[in-house]
Structures are given as C-alpha cells and as structure tokens.
Short mmCIF file of C-alpha atoms in Angstrom, two decimals:
data_model
loop_
_atom_site.label_atom_id
_atom_site.label_comp_id
_atom_site.label_asym_id
_atom_site.label_seq_id
_atom_site.Cartn_x
_atom_site.Cartn_y
_atom_site.Cartn_z
CA MET A 1 -20.29 19.86 -33.42
CA LYS A 2 -16.74 18.74 -32.74
CA MET A 3 -16.16 17.71 -29.13
CA HIS A 4 -13.35 19.51 -27.28
CA LEU A 5 -10.74 17.16 -25.85
CA ASP A 6 -8.47 18.19 -22.99
CA PRO A 7 -4.76 17.32 -23.34
CA LEU A 8 -5.10 14.01 -21.47
CA ALA A 9 -8.08 12.87 -23.51
CA LEU A 10 -6.34 13.87 -26.73
CA ALA A 11 -3.16 12.01 -25.77
CA ALA A 12 -5.18 8.91 -24.85
CA ALA A 13 -7.02 9.04 -28.16
CA ASN A 14 -3.75 9.31 -30.06
CA LEU A 15 -2.30 6.39 -28.12
CA ARG A 16 -5.33 4.22 -28.91
CA ALA A 17 -5.08 5.12 -32.57
CA GLY A 18 -1.39 4.20 -32.62
CA ARG A 19 -2.08 0.88 -30.92
CA ALA A 20 -4.97 -0.27 -33.12
CA PRO A 21 -3.85 -3.12 -35.42
CA HIS A 22 -3.96 -2.38 -39.14
CA LYS A 23 -4.51 -5.95 -40.32
CA PRO A 24 -8.11 -7.28 -40.24
CA ARG A 25 -7.10 -10.60 -38.66
CA LEU A 26 -5.23 -8.84 -35.84
CA ARG A 27 -8.19 -6.51 -35.29
CA GLN A 28 -10.34 -9.62 -34.77
CA ILE A 29 -7.86 -10.95 -32.21
CA ALA A 30 -7.92 -7.59 -30.41
CA ASP A 31 -11.73 -7.82 -30.29
CA ASP A 32 -11.42 -11.33 -28.81
CA ILE A 33 -9.14 -10.02 -26.07
CA ARG A 34 -11.51 -7.16 -25.23
CA ALA A 35 -14.39 -9.67 -25.08
CA ARG A 36 -12.28 -11.88 -22.74
CA GLN A 37 -12.32 -14.72 -25.26
CA PHE A 38 -8.79 -15.55 -24.22
CA ASP A 39 -8.57 -19.13 -25.50
CA THR A 40 -9.80 -18.09 -28.94
CA ALA A 41 -7.46 -15.10 -29.02
CA LYS A 42 -4.45 -17.21 -28.03
CA ARG A 43 -5.17 -19.89 -30.61
CA ARG A 44 -5.46 -17.33 -33.41
CA LEU A 45 -2.48 -15.34 -32.18
CA ASP A 46 -0.19 -18.37 -31.89
CA LYS A 47 -1.08 -19.35 -35.43
CA TRP A 48 -0.36 -15.83 -36.71
CA LEU A 49 2.96 -15.50 -34.84
CA ALA A 50 4.11 -18.90 -36.11
CA ALA A 51 4.06 -17.39 -39.60
CA HIS A 52 4.84 -13.74 -38.68
CA SER A 53 7.13 -13.85 -35.63
CA ASP A 54 8.45 -10.31 -36.21
CA ASP A 55 5.04 -8.63 -36.50
CA VAL A 56 5.25 -6.01 -33.74
CA GLU A 57 1.49 -5.46 -33.67
CA ALA A 58 0.95 -9.18 -33.07
CA VAL A 59 3.67 -9.30 -30.39
CA LEU A 60 1.99 -6.36 -28.63
CA LEU A 61 -1.33 -8.21 -28.74
CA ALA A 62 0.40 -11.21 -27.17
CA ALA A 63 1.62 -8.95 -24.36
CA MET A 64 -1.85 -7.49 -23.82
CA LEU A 65 -3.33 -10.99 -23.72
CA GLU A 66 -0.82 -12.04 -21.04
CA LEU A 67 -1.57 -8.91 -19.01
CA ARG A 68 -5.31 -9.57 -19.13
CA GLN A 69 -4.64 -13.11 -17.88
CA GLY A 70 -2.45 -11.94 -14.99
CA LYS A 71 0.89 -13.11 -16.40
CA PRO A 72 3.20 -10.09 -16.03
CA ALA A 73 6.48 -11.95 -16.59
CA GLN A 74 5.34 -13.29 -19.96
CA ALA A 75 3.88 -9.89 -20.88
CA LYS A 76 7.19 -8.22 -20.07
CA ALA A 77 9.03 -10.61 -22.39
CA HIS A 78 6.67 -9.81 -25.26
CA LEU A 79 6.92 -6.06 -24.68
CA SER A 80 10.70 -6.23 -24.60
CA ARG A 81 10.59 -8.16 -27.88
CA CYS A 82 8.37 -5.43 -29.36
CA LEU A 83 10.91 -2.79 -28.51
CA GLU A 84 13.76 -4.85 -29.92
CA LEU A 85 11.89 -4.97 -33.21
CA ALA A 86 10.65 -1.35 -33.10
CA PRO A 87 12.36 0.91 -30.50
CA ALA A 88 10.04 3.80 -31.40
CA PHE A 89 6.85 1.80 -30.78
CA VAL A 90 5.29 4.08 -28.16
CA SER A 91 2.37 1.80 -27.31
CA ALA A 92 4.72 -1.01 -26.31
CA ARG A 93 7.03 1.26 -24.30
CA ILE A 94 4.30 2.87 -22.23
CA GLU A 95 2.78 -0.55 -21.49
CA LEU A 96 6.21 -1.79 -20.41
CA ALA A 97 6.72 1.26 -18.20
CA LYS A 98 3.32 0.76 -16.53
CA LEU A 99 3.99 -2.95 -16.03
CA LEU A 100 7.35 -2.21 -14.40
CA PHE A 101 5.74 0.42 -12.19
CA ASN A 102 2.97 -1.93 -11.07
CA SER A 103 5.52 -4.64 -10.27
CA HIS A 104 7.53 -2.10 -8.18
CA SER A 105 10.54 -2.11 -10.51
CA PHE A 106 10.67 1.64 -10.12
CA ASP A 107 14.18 2.21 -11.43
CA GLU A 108 13.41 0.38 -14.68
CA ALA A 109 10.02 2.09 -14.96
CA ARG A 110 11.66 5.50 -14.56
CA ALA A 111 14.17 4.67 -17.32
CA GLU A 112 11.33 3.77 -19.72
CA ALA A 113 9.38 6.91 -18.79
CA GLU A 114 12.45 9.03 -19.50
CA LYS A 115 12.72 7.48 -22.96
CA LEU A 116 9.08 8.30 -23.64
CA LEU A 117 9.55 11.89 -22.49
CA ALA A 118 12.75 12.28 -24.51
CA ALA A 119 10.69 11.63 -27.64
CA GLU A 120 7.64 13.66 -26.59
CA ASN A 121 8.33 15.73 -23.49
CA ASN A 122 4.94 17.41 -23.24
CA ASN A 123 2.77 14.31 -23.56
CA PRO A 124 0.48 14.40 -20.48
CA LEU A 125 0.19 10.61 -20.28
CA PHE A 126 3.96 10.28 -20.04
CA ARG A 127 4.20 13.10 -17.50
CA GLN A 128 1.42 11.51 -15.44
CA LEU A 129 3.32 8.24 -15.34
CA GLN A 130 6.52 10.08 -14.41
CA ALA A 131 4.73 11.83 -11.52
CA ARG A 132 3.54 8.51 -10.13
CA ILE A 133 6.99 6.97 -10.35
CA LEU A 134 8.58 9.99 -8.65
CA ALA A 135 6.06 9.81 -5.80
CA ALA A 136 6.69 6.08 -5.37
CA VAL A 137 10.43 6.65 -4.86
CA GLY A 138 9.98 9.65 -2.58
CA ASP A 139 10.69 12.53 -4.97
CA ASP A 140 7.52 14.27 -3.82
CA ASP A 141 8.39 17.84 -4.73
CA GLN A 142 9.05 16.89 -8.36
CA SER A 143 5.90 14.78 -8.44
CA ALA A 144 3.78 17.61 -7.03
CA ALA A 145 5.17 20.06 -9.59
CA ILE A 146 4.10 17.77 -12.45
CA TRP A 147 0.65 17.19 -10.98
CA LYS A 148 0.22 20.93 -10.55
CA GLN A 149 0.86 21.46 -14.26
CA LEU A 150 -1.40 18.58 -15.26
CA ALA A 151 -4.23 19.86 -13.05
CA ARG A 152 -4.01 23.31 -14.61
CA GLU A 153 -3.91 21.92 -18.15
CA ASN A 154 -6.79 19.50 -17.49
CA SER A 155 -8.71 21.68 -15.07
CA ASP A 156 -12.04 19.88 -15.55
CA ARG A 157 -10.59 16.52 -14.47
CA PRO A 158 -11.11 15.78 -10.75
CA GLU A 159 -8.56 12.95 -10.84
CA CYS A 160 -5.75 15.39 -11.66
CA TRP A 161 -6.69 17.66 -8.75
CA ILE A 162 -6.95 14.65 -6.43
CA SER A 163 -3.47 13.42 -7.39
CA TYR A 164 -2.14 16.94 -6.92
CA GLY A 165 -3.82 17.09 -3.52
CA ASN A 166 -2.30 13.76 -2.51
CA ALA A 167 1.18 14.99 -3.44
CA LEU A 168 0.66 18.20 -1.44
CA ARG A 169 -0.59 16.20 1.53
CA ALA A 170 2.54 14.02 1.54
CA ALA A 171 4.67 17.18 1.51
CA GLY A 172 2.75 18.67 4.44
CA GLN A 173 1.25 21.55 2.47
CA ARG A 174 -2.14 21.24 4.12
CA GLU A 175 -3.88 24.42 2.95
CA GLU A 176 -2.90 23.92 -0.69
CA CYS A 177 -3.88 20.24 -0.38
CA VAL A 178 -7.38 21.15 0.83
CA ASN A 179 -7.74 23.63 -2.02
CA ALA A 180 -6.83 20.94 -4.56
CA TYR A 181 -9.41 18.50 -3.18
CA ARG A 182 -11.97 21.30 -3.19
CA GLN A 183 -11.18 22.01 -6.82
CA ALA A 184 -11.80 18.33 -7.61
CA ILE A 185 -15.20 18.53 -5.90
CA ALA A 186 -16.01 21.65 -7.91
CA CYS A 187 -15.32 19.63 -11.07
CA ARG A 188 -17.60 16.79 -9.98
CA ARG A 189 -19.51 17.02 -6.73
CA SER A 190 -20.03 13.26 -6.53
CA SER A 191 -16.28 12.54 -6.58
CA GLY A 192 -16.01 10.27 -3.58
CA LEU A 193 -12.21 10.19 -3.77
CA ALA A 194 -12.04 13.98 -3.49
CA TRP A 195 -14.29 14.02 -0.41
CA TRP A 196 -12.30 11.10 1.01
CA GLY A 197 -9.10 13.09 0.47
CA LEU A 198 -10.47 15.69 2.89
CA ALA A 199 -11.74 13.13 5.38
CA ASN A 200 -8.51 11.15 5.26
CA LEU A 201 -6.60 14.18 6.51
CA LYS A 202 -8.15 13.10 9.86
CA THR A 203 -7.82 16.67 11.16
CA TYR A 204 -10.22 18.26 8.67
CA ALA A 205 -13.67 19.36 9.93
CA PHE A 206 -16.56 19.26 7.44
CA GLU A 207 -19.02 22.13 7.45
CA ASP A 208 -22.84 21.83 7.44
CA ALA A 209 -22.95 22.54 3.71
CA ASP A 210 -20.41 19.74 3.11
CA ILE A 211 -22.50 17.21 5.00
CA MET A 212 -25.65 18.20 3.11
CA ALA A 213 -23.82 17.95 -0.21
CA MET A 214 -22.40 14.50 0.59
CA GLN A 215 -25.79 13.24 1.77
CA GLU A 216 -27.42 14.42 -1.45
CA GLU A 217 -24.75 12.82 -3.62
CA ALA A 218 -24.87 9.53 -1.70
CA LYS A 219 -28.63 9.27 -2.38
CA ARG A 220 -28.22 9.54 -6.15
CA ILE A 221 -28.91 6.35 -8.08
CA ASP A 222 -26.66 7.29 -10.99
CA ILE A 223 -23.30 7.42 -9.19
CA VAL A 224 -20.83 4.56 -9.29
CA PRO A 225 -20.48 2.27 -6.22
CA GLU A 226 -16.95 3.53 -5.53
CA ASP A 227 -18.17 7.11 -5.12
CA ARG A 228 -21.03 6.05 -2.83
CA ILE A 229 -18.72 3.96 -0.64
CA ASN A 230 -16.29 6.85 -0.22
CA LEU A 231 -19.12 9.27 0.55
CA LEU A 232 -20.45 6.94 3.25
CA PHE A 233 -17.01 6.74 4.88
CA CYS A 234 -16.76 10.52 4.73
CA LEU A 235 -20.19 11.00 6.32
CA GLY A 236 -19.16 8.62 9.08
CA LYS A 237 -16.11 10.79 9.76
CA ALA A 238 -18.11 14.06 9.58
CA LEU A 239 -20.77 12.85 12.02
CA GLU A 240 -18.15 11.34 14.35
CA ASP A 241 -16.43 14.72 14.60
CA ARG A 242 -19.77 16.19 15.67
CA GLY A 243 -20.33 13.61 18.38
CA ASP A 244 -23.23 11.86 16.65
CA TYR A 245 -21.71 8.44 17.17
CA ALA A 246 -24.84 6.41 16.45
CA LYS A 247 -25.35 7.96 13.01
CA SER A 248 -21.60 7.91 12.42
CA PHE A 249 -21.38 4.17 13.08
CA GLU A 250 -24.40 3.58 10.86
CA HIS A 251 -22.58 5.18 7.94
CA TYR A 252 -19.32 3.35 8.64
CA ALA A 253 -21.24 0.06 8.79
CA LYS A 254 -23.00 0.72 5.48
CA ALA A 255 -19.71 1.73 3.84
CA ASN A 256 -17.95 -1.42 5.06
CA ALA A 257 -20.82 -3.68 4.03
CA ALA A 258 -20.73 -2.21 0.53
CA ARG A 259 -16.93 -2.40 0.37
CA ARG A 260 -16.83 -6.00 1.62
CA GLN A 261 -18.92 -7.08 -1.38
CA HIS A 262 -16.07 -5.92 -3.62
CA THR A 263 -13.24 -7.26 -1.44
CA ASP A 264 -11.61 -10.54 -2.42
CA TYR A 265 -9.94 -11.15 0.93
CA GLU A 266 -10.44 -14.29 3.02
CA TRP A 267 -9.21 -13.80 6.56
CA ASN A 268 -9.53 -17.51 7.38
CA GLU A 269 -7.04 -18.37 4.64
CA ILE A 270 -4.58 -15.93 6.17
CA ALA A 271 -5.22 -17.52 9.58
CA ALA A 272 -4.37 -20.94 8.15
CA GLU A 273 -1.12 -19.58 6.70
CA LEU A 274 -0.12 -18.08 10.06
CA GLN A 275 -0.74 -21.44 11.71
CA VAL A 276 1.60 -23.04 9.17
CA GLN A 277 4.24 -20.43 10.07
CA LYS A 278 4.11 -21.45 13.72
CA SER A 279 4.67 -25.08 12.74
CA LEU A 280 7.49 -24.26 10.32
CA PHE A 281 9.46 -21.58 12.16
CA THR A 282 10.94 -23.35 15.16
CA ARG A 283 14.12 -22.66 17.10
CA GLU A 284 15.72 -25.59 15.31
CA PHE A 285 14.68 -24.21 11.90
CA PHE A 286 16.47 -20.93 12.61
CA ARG A 287 19.44 -22.62 14.34
CA THR A 288 20.25 -24.55 11.17
CA ARG A 289 20.10 -21.33 9.15
CA ALA A 290 22.05 -19.13 11.52
CA GLU A 291 24.55 -18.00 8.88
CA THR A 292 22.10 -16.98 6.16
CA GLY A 293 21.31 -13.57 4.73
CA ASN A 294 22.95 -10.19 4.37
CA ARG A 295 24.46 -9.12 7.71
CA THR A 296 23.68 -5.40 7.42
CA ALA A 297 21.97 -3.70 10.36
CA ALA A 298 20.74 -0.78 8.24
CA PRO A 299 17.02 -1.64 7.87
CA ILE A 300 14.56 -0.94 10.66
CA PHE A 301 11.23 -2.68 10.07
CA ILE A 302 8.13 -1.24 11.73
CA LEU A 303 5.22 -3.66 11.46
CA GLY A 304 1.98 -4.72 13.14
CA ARG A 305 -1.69 -4.14 12.45
CA PRO A 306 -2.59 -0.91 10.60
CA ARG A 307 -3.71 2.12 12.64
CA SER A 308 -1.51 1.08 15.59
CA GLY A 309 0.85 4.05 15.82
CA SER A 310 3.44 2.85 13.32
CA THR A 311 3.56 6.25 11.58
CA LEU A 312 4.16 7.94 14.93
CA ILE A 313 7.11 5.62 15.65
CA GLU A 314 8.45 6.19 12.14
CA GLN A 315 8.24 9.97 12.52
CA ILE A 316 9.98 9.83 15.92
CA LEU A 317 12.83 7.70 14.60
CA ALA A 318 13.14 9.71 11.37
CA SER A 319 13.82 12.73 13.59
CA HIS A 320 17.06 11.06 14.72
CA SER A 321 20.23 12.16 12.93
CA GLU A 322 21.20 8.56 12.09
CA VAL A 323 17.83 7.29 10.81
CA GLU A 324 16.12 8.00 7.48
CA GLY A 325 12.39 7.58 7.00
CA THR A 326 11.35 6.26 3.61
CA SER A 327 7.79 4.95 3.24
CA GLU A 328 5.77 1.75 3.15
CA LEU A 329 8.05 -0.26 0.90
CA PRO A 330 6.60 -3.22 -1.03
CA TYR A 331 9.65 -5.40 -1.46
CA ILE A 332 9.36 -7.97 1.34
CA ALA A 333 5.87 -8.95 0.19
CA ASP A 334 7.13 -8.94 -3.40
CA PHE A 335 9.87 -11.41 -2.53
CA ALA A 336 7.40 -13.69 -0.79
CA ARG A 337 5.08 -13.57 -3.80
CA GLN A 338 7.47 -13.40 -6.76
CA PHE A 339 10.99 -14.53 -5.96
CA LEU A 340 9.80 -17.74 -4.36
CA GLY A 341 7.05 -18.41 -6.90
CA GLN A 342 9.17 -20.56 -9.16
CA GLU A 343 10.33 -22.75 -6.27
CA CYS A 344 6.73 -23.06 -5.04
CA ARG A 345 5.62 -24.41 -8.40
CA ALA A 346 8.61 -26.71 -8.74
CA HIS A 347 8.10 -28.31 -5.31
CA ASN A 348 4.30 -28.06 -5.22
CA LEU A 349 4.51 -26.14 -1.97
CA ASP A 350 3.05 -22.85 -0.85
CA TYR A 351 4.66 -19.97 0.98
CA PRO A 352 5.97 -20.15 3.65
CA GLN A 353 6.57 -23.94 3.55
CA ILE A 354 8.79 -23.42 0.52
CA LEU A 355 11.34 -21.64 2.71
CA SER A 356 12.35 -25.01 4.16
CA THR A 357 13.56 -26.13 0.70
CA VAL A 358 15.33 -22.92 -0.41
CA ASP A 359 19.12 -23.15 -0.61
CA HIS A 360 20.56 -21.13 2.27
CA SER A 361 22.63 -18.99 -0.08
CA ARG A 362 19.43 -17.72 -1.68
CA PHE A 363 18.60 -15.71 1.44
CA ARG A 364 21.82 -13.73 1.02
CA VAL A 365 20.80 -13.00 -2.58
CA LEU A 366 17.40 -11.80 -1.41
CA GLY A 367 18.97 -9.60 1.27
CA ASP A 368 21.32 -8.07 -1.29
CA GLU A 369 18.45 -7.46 -3.70
CA TYR A 370 16.38 -5.84 -0.97
CA LEU A 371 19.17 -3.36 -0.25
CA ARG A 372 19.60 -2.64 -3.96
CA ARG A 373 15.94 -1.87 -4.42
CA THR A 374 15.55 0.24 -1.30
CA ARG A 375 18.55 2.39 -2.27
CA LEU A 376 16.26 4.14 -4.75
CA HIS A 377 14.08 5.42 -1.89
CA ARG A 378 16.92 6.74 0.24
CA LYS A 379 17.76 10.42 -0.13
CA THR A 380 20.44 10.74 2.55
CA TYR A 381 23.51 8.83 3.71
CA ARG A 382 22.21 8.17 7.22
CA PRO A 383 23.32 4.67 8.28
CA TYR A 384 19.84 3.37 9.12
CA PHE A 385 16.53 3.55 7.27
CA ILE A 386 12.93 2.62 8.06
CA ASP A 387 10.67 0.26 6.17
CA LYS A 388 7.24 0.88 7.69
CA SER A 389 4.94 -1.73 6.18
CA PRO A 390 2.48 -3.03 8.80
CA ALA A 391 1.64 -6.19 6.85
CA ASN A 392 5.27 -7.32 7.07
CA TYR A 393 4.33 -9.09 10.31
CA HIS A 394 3.27 -11.87 7.93
CA HIS A 395 6.92 -12.18 6.86
CA ILE A 396 8.95 -11.95 10.09
CA GLY A 397 10.53 -15.33 9.37
CA LEU A 398 11.59 -14.31 5.85
CA ILE A 399 12.94 -10.98 7.12
CA HIS A 400 15.07 -12.77 9.70
CA LEU A 401 16.46 -15.18 7.10
CA MET A 402 17.25 -12.40 4.62
CA LEU A 403 18.44 -9.73 7.07
CA PRO A 404 19.26 -11.35 10.42
CA ASN A 405 20.73 -8.15 11.91
CA ALA A 406 17.91 -5.83 10.86
CA ARG A 407 15.80 -4.45 13.70
CA ILE A 408 12.09 -5.26 13.96
CA ILE A 409 9.63 -3.06 15.87
CA ASP A 410 6.08 -4.25 16.51
CA ALA A 411 3.67 -1.31 16.86
CA ARG A 412 0.74 -2.42 19.03
CA ARG A 413 -2.41 -0.56 20.03
CA HIS A 414 -5.42 -1.45 22.16
CA PRO A 415 -7.24 -4.13 20.13
CA ALA A 416 -10.67 -2.46 20.16
CA ALA A 417 -9.22 0.95 19.28
CA CYS A 418 -7.05 -0.52 16.52
CA CYS A 419 -9.80 -2.63 14.94
CA LEU A 420 -12.36 0.17 15.09
CA SER A 421 -9.89 2.57 13.47
CA MET A 422 -9.41 0.08 10.64
CA PHE A 423 -13.18 -0.30 10.32
CA LYS A 424 -13.45 3.46 9.80
CA HIS A 425 -10.87 3.50 7.02
CA ASN A 426 -11.45 2.70 3.35
CA TYR A 427 -8.63 0.35 2.36
CA THR A 428 -10.43 -0.51 -0.94
CA ASP A 429 -9.11 -4.10 -1.12
CA THR A 430 -8.69 -5.46 2.43
CA ASN A 431 -11.67 -4.16 4.39
CA LEU A 432 -13.00 -6.70 6.88
CA ARG A 433 -16.12 -7.13 8.97
CA LEU A 434 -15.88 -6.35 12.68
CA ASP A 435 -15.71 -10.00 13.74
CA GLU A 436 -13.09 -10.70 11.07
CA LEU A 437 -10.99 -7.79 12.34
CA GLY A 438 -11.08 -9.29 15.81
CA HIS A 439 -10.06 -12.75 14.62
CA VAL A 440 -7.18 -11.34 12.54
CA TYR A 441 -5.96 -9.29 15.50
CA ARG A 442 -5.91 -12.45 17.66
CA ASP A 443 -3.95 -14.28 14.97
CA TYR A 444 -1.45 -11.42 14.78
CA VAL A 445 -0.91 -11.49 18.56
CA SER A 446 -0.49 -15.26 18.48
CA LEU A 447 2.03 -15.18 15.61
CA THR A 448 4.21 -12.45 17.12
CA ALA A 449 4.12 -14.27 20.48
CA HIS A 450 5.43 -17.33 18.66
CA PHE A 451 8.37 -15.37 17.26
CA ASP A 452 9.04 -13.95 20.72
CA LEU A 453 9.46 -17.58 21.79
CA VAL A 454 11.59 -18.92 18.92
CA LEU A 455 13.60 -15.70 18.35
CA PRO A 456 13.79 -14.22 21.86
CA GLY A 457 14.68 -10.52 21.92
CA ARG A 458 14.42 -10.22 18.13
CA ILE A 459 11.29 -8.02 18.16
CA HIS A 460 10.89 -4.82 20.18
CA ARG A 461 7.28 -4.05 21.01
CA VAL A 462 5.95 -0.52 21.38
CA ILE A 463 2.60 -0.17 23.13
CA TYR A 464 0.87 2.91 21.70
CA GLU A 465 -0.76 3.88 24.99
CA ASP A 466 2.61 3.74 26.78
CA MET A 467 4.17 5.94 24.09
CA VAL A 468 1.41 8.50 24.55
CA ALA A 469 1.61 8.45 28.35
CA ASN A 470 5.42 8.43 28.70
CA PRO A 471 6.96 9.46 25.36
CA GLU A 472 10.52 10.08 26.55
CA THR A 473 10.72 6.78 28.43
CA GLU A 474 9.41 4.81 25.46
CA ILE A 475 11.58 6.67 22.95
CA ARG A 476 14.67 5.92 25.03
CA ARG A 477 13.67 2.23 25.13
CA VAL A 478 13.33 2.10 21.34
CA LEU A 479 16.65 3.87 20.78
CA GLU A 480 18.37 1.55 23.24
CA TYR A 481 17.05 -1.43 21.28
CA LEU A 482 18.39 0.14 18.09
CA GLY A 483 21.76 0.88 19.71
CA LEU A 484 21.37 4.63 19.15
CA PRO A 485 21.95 7.53 21.54
CA PHE A 486 18.99 9.60 22.68
CA GLU A 487 18.40 12.85 20.79
CA GLY A 488 15.98 15.57 21.85
CA ALA A 489 14.76 15.96 18.26
CA CYS A 490 12.92 12.65 18.68
CA LEU A 491 10.70 14.30 21.28
CA ARG A 492 10.09 17.17 18.86
CA PHE A 493 9.19 14.82 16.03
CA HIS A 494 6.29 17.02 14.92
CA GLU A 495 8.82 19.64 13.82
CA THR A 496 10.58 17.24 11.43
CA LYS A 497 9.95 18.09 7.78
CA ARG A 498 9.66 15.01 5.58
CA PRO A 499 7.15 13.47 3.19
CA ILE A 500 4.51 11.29 4.90
CA ARG A 501 2.02 9.38 2.80
CA THR A 502 -0.01 7.43 5.37
CA PRO A 503 -3.45 8.36 6.79
CA SER A 504 -1.75 9.61 9.98
CA SER A 505 0.35 12.21 8.15
CA GLU A 506 -1.38 15.24 9.65
CA GLN A 507 -1.67 13.73 13.11
CA VAL A 508 2.08 13.09 13.47
CA ARG A 509 2.83 16.66 12.42
CA ARG A 510 1.37 17.65 15.80
CA PRO A 511 2.58 16.92 19.35
CA ILE A 512 1.48 13.67 20.97
CA SER A 513 -2.09 13.74 22.23
CA ALA A 514 -3.95 11.28 24.44
CA GLY A 515 -7.24 12.07 22.72
CA ALA A 516 -7.28 8.91 20.61
CA VAL A 517 -6.55 6.45 23.44
CA GLU A 518 -10.09 6.04 24.77
CA HIS A 519 -11.98 7.47 21.79
CA TRP A 520 -13.14 4.01 20.73
CA ARG A 521 -15.44 3.83 23.76
CA HIS A 522 -17.83 6.31 22.11
CA PHE A 523 -18.66 3.45 19.73
CA GLU A 524 -18.68 0.67 22.32
CA PRO A 525 -22.49 0.13 22.24
CA TRP A 526 -22.18 -1.11 18.63
CA LEU A 527 -18.98 -3.13 18.97
CA GLY A 528 -20.31 -6.28 20.65
CA VAL A 529 -19.40 -8.58 17.77
CA LEU A 530 -15.86 -7.16 17.67
CA LEU A 531 -15.31 -7.40 21.42
CA ARG A 532 -16.52 -11.00 21.47
CA SER A 533 -14.24 -11.98 18.57
CA LEU A 534 -11.24 -10.44 20.35
CA GLY A 535 -11.95 -12.45 23.49
CA SER A 536 -9.02 -12.80 25.88
CA VAL A 537 -6.77 -10.61 23.71
CA LEU A 538 -8.98 -7.71 24.77
CA THR A 539 -9.12 -8.50 28.46
CA ALA A 540 -5.41 -9.37 28.76
CA TYR A 541 -4.10 -6.38 26.78
CA PRO A 542 -1.28 -5.36 26.68
CA GLU A 543 -0.20 -8.81 27.83
CA VAL A 544 -0.56 -11.90 25.65
CA PRO A 545 -3.29 -14.31 26.79
CA GLU A 546 -1.89 -17.54 28.20
CA GLU A 547 -3.60 -19.70 25.58
CA LEU A 548 -1.80 -17.81 22.78
CA GLN A 549 1.66 -18.15 24.29
CA GLY A 550 4.02 -20.84 23.10
CA MET A 551 1.73 -22.00 20.30
#
C-alpha cells in the first residue's frame, strides 16, 4: 500500500531526489560523507574536481563535506560556485540559504529564500525557512501567518504546531499559543518540546491529567532522550507550582543531570578566559585606544547572567518613546568568534588577547558593521535601540572598543535566585551543575567589578530586587543614565505591545510582582552545593566582596 506523505515530507523527498548524484563515482563520495569518512571523500572529490571543475553535483558535494566538517566559509564559497554554474539548482540554493541563516546573515538568507519562493511559492520547505528568517528579524506577524498555514497543511506534525505556538507566544497571543502547543501534544503525547512550550510560559498551570500524562511518557523506554529531558523539566515546574518542592527539585536535578551529559560546555575554560580579560583590559589599554570605534550612542546593551530581570528592563525601556526593543541579537558574539578568527590564526593568539594586536581602525569597521546588521531588526525610527543578550558580559571590552558611546546596563539578581532559576530552565546547550552555576556567577561579578574599575561609570547596574521594591526610583535612575526624560509609560510597561521571545515574555506582560524575590528559599534545603560555591558573593550581595574588587 502506498504511504501517504504530507506536504513537508513530499517536498523533502523531492529535494533529496534532486540532490542525489547521478554518476556512480559521485554517489560513492556521497556515501563516504554520510559515513563520516571525510578524508576518503575529500581525496576522491579533489581528484574528480581536478578533472571536472564545473560539475555542479561535485561542487555541491564539496560544500556538504565542508559543512559536515564545520567549515561554513568554505562551504559558502562552493555553494556560490554551484549557483554561478547552475542558477536553478534548488539543492544548492536552499543549502546556501540555511547556511546564511545559521551564520546570522539574515538579509542575505532572506534574499535567497525569496528566490526559492519565486520559483516555487508553495513549497513548504521554502516557506518554513522564510518563517524562521522572518521571526529572527522581528517580523513575527508574518512568521506566525506562515506557521499557521504550515500547521494546517501538515496537521499531524507536532513540530509545525510547536513553531506556530512559539510565534504566537512572541506576539503575546497566549490563548492561541496554548491551543497550538496542545495540538502538538495531541499529535504526539511524548513531544517534550510541546510540553516544554507550555511550561516555559511560566504562568501556565498544569492540571492533574497533564501531570499523569507527562509521568507516563517520561517512564517510557522508547522515547528519545530529548523528550525525556523536557518532560522532566516540565514535571519540575508542575510540581513546583503545587508547592511540592522536594519532588520538584528531584525532577529538576534529574533533568539537569541528563542534559549535562549532552552539554559540551566547560565553565572552567570560560573562567580562564575571563581572567585573561582582567589582565588585558587595563586603564592604559583603553587610554591608548580612546579614539576607536563608531561614536553612535544608539545601542543600549542589557547584559548579565540569564534570569536576572533583563527582559523586565528591556520591556520598561521599550515603553519609552525614544527607545526601540529588538531582541537578543547575536552579532557581538559573532564578531568575537568570526571577524577576529583570521587574526587569531595569523598571530597564534586567542580571543580576547588578539584585540591587543588589531589595528585601531578595525574597531570602527566593526562598529559600522554592527549598526548595518542591526538595522534589519529595527522597525521604527526611534533614536535608541536595545540589544538584550545576557552573555554579552563576556564582551564588554569589545563593545567599548567598537561602540564607545553605547550604553551598557548590567541586570543583576540575587545570586541564589538567579542560579536556581537557570537550573530550572532547559537551555539545551549551556546547562550547568549547581556548583558550576555558582562559580560562573562569581566570575561574572569579578569581571564586571574589574570593568567598573578600569572604565568607571561605563556600566549602570540594576539590582532586580530594588527594581521590584521601588520601580519608579530605579526607572528614573536608568533613564538618567541613558540621558532620557522620565515617561509614565515606563511604569506601565506591561501595557506595551511588542514581540517578546524570551522565557519571561508572559511575566513582563503583567505588573511588577515581588513574588519571585524570595521564592528560591523554598528550595534552600537542596541548594547547599550552590550556596557554598557562591561563597562571599552570596553573603555580600548586592555589594561586591572585597576579594573580588580591583582584580
């Protein structure tokens, strides 16, 4: 009996058929790549291309080999060559579009997606890619409309309903968002991502039947690890909401232990890098580079550890008539990783040491490029815009060199509350153990204290608990730092309509509440290892311990 294929499956099958090499020798090379026999594949492919340099199927295989080996720049060159030789080669164009999207070249990715859709405007794979690009640049309504169509056309696919739910969540359409996640669960009850979509709303309360269903699914031996991990996080949230903190922590701990096995993240390597920053970034270092960078004051960076109130600050400032909220933009980290990569290799130095060798004019180029890229995310002509990427605290020195007049706000929350909140969240690629969270928090406090010393007055710190207790006072302090007049709309931030994609999206659509300030104490009996790793940072909070000052 012929199997029925939904539109996405059919489109994927057609794409695979169009990509499959026709020549036996190229099919063998493709098999080598799939089997991860990269050296063999490269040797055979180089030999073939030496004699057939214009063979588009071979050039595409070269691109796929580079992608599998983590060489996007080389892969991009091969894909561009493919399209020079055969502009209608769909397999090459969609791979190029995906590569550009994954490397955050959203404007170029959108241009390639439009070319694909111009040739085949109803192809669900192309529309799916377009929806992701639109969401990445903040065109959420258009993205949600596409996902709605794709979910209806592929109604048995939970991933389509989940993506539709995520788009609705960003737009603040909570009821429709919940319905979409529920539809995904109806398609596949073990879909951990669908359950996590509900839990990650933070304000959603699971019913008894939900808890029983998640418990049953988590016990199954035939579900994939990713689903089980998400279900464990969700059960932790469901039991926490019911006040069963012991069982809740047990599930969070199991989820994190399982996640940590799949997380390639070494906190001690990050700690070593931050120590290098403190040695490199001195007052003298910045004095000799006082004239670098783009002099615009438009960007406002909100950084710090995740789950520290950064979304709340962003929502407050985005309620001001002169400030536009965008999202967590990737470009500063991209510059650190990509733009300086060539210099790192040439000088055999790592980031951030390489910054001491970079020609001063390069920082102006980077500042200009940052503004060019962020323009795509801006939908208004307000003079200031927010880049809320917590991890940018790793790049304060680079930000200052690129954009010396940009404002920097450090969002800080009680260390135990912040670290526990991170422990309860599934980050998928950066989850840490409790003691690691404490050590990283100490390193963060130490690094920002160092920049307070070498760049006095450069960073404005917002203490979450102070913002909750005295919102108007703290809002006025932030606006004074930004050089902006006070506006009452900032106090009514929960009324501001704008897309929000972070886990706190539903929370900041409500008035400020003190409920989260001391909530961590419900879990205190199980946090000994965290509290010990925090040490004096915990007891001195919100001040900086003496031993971390001036380091």
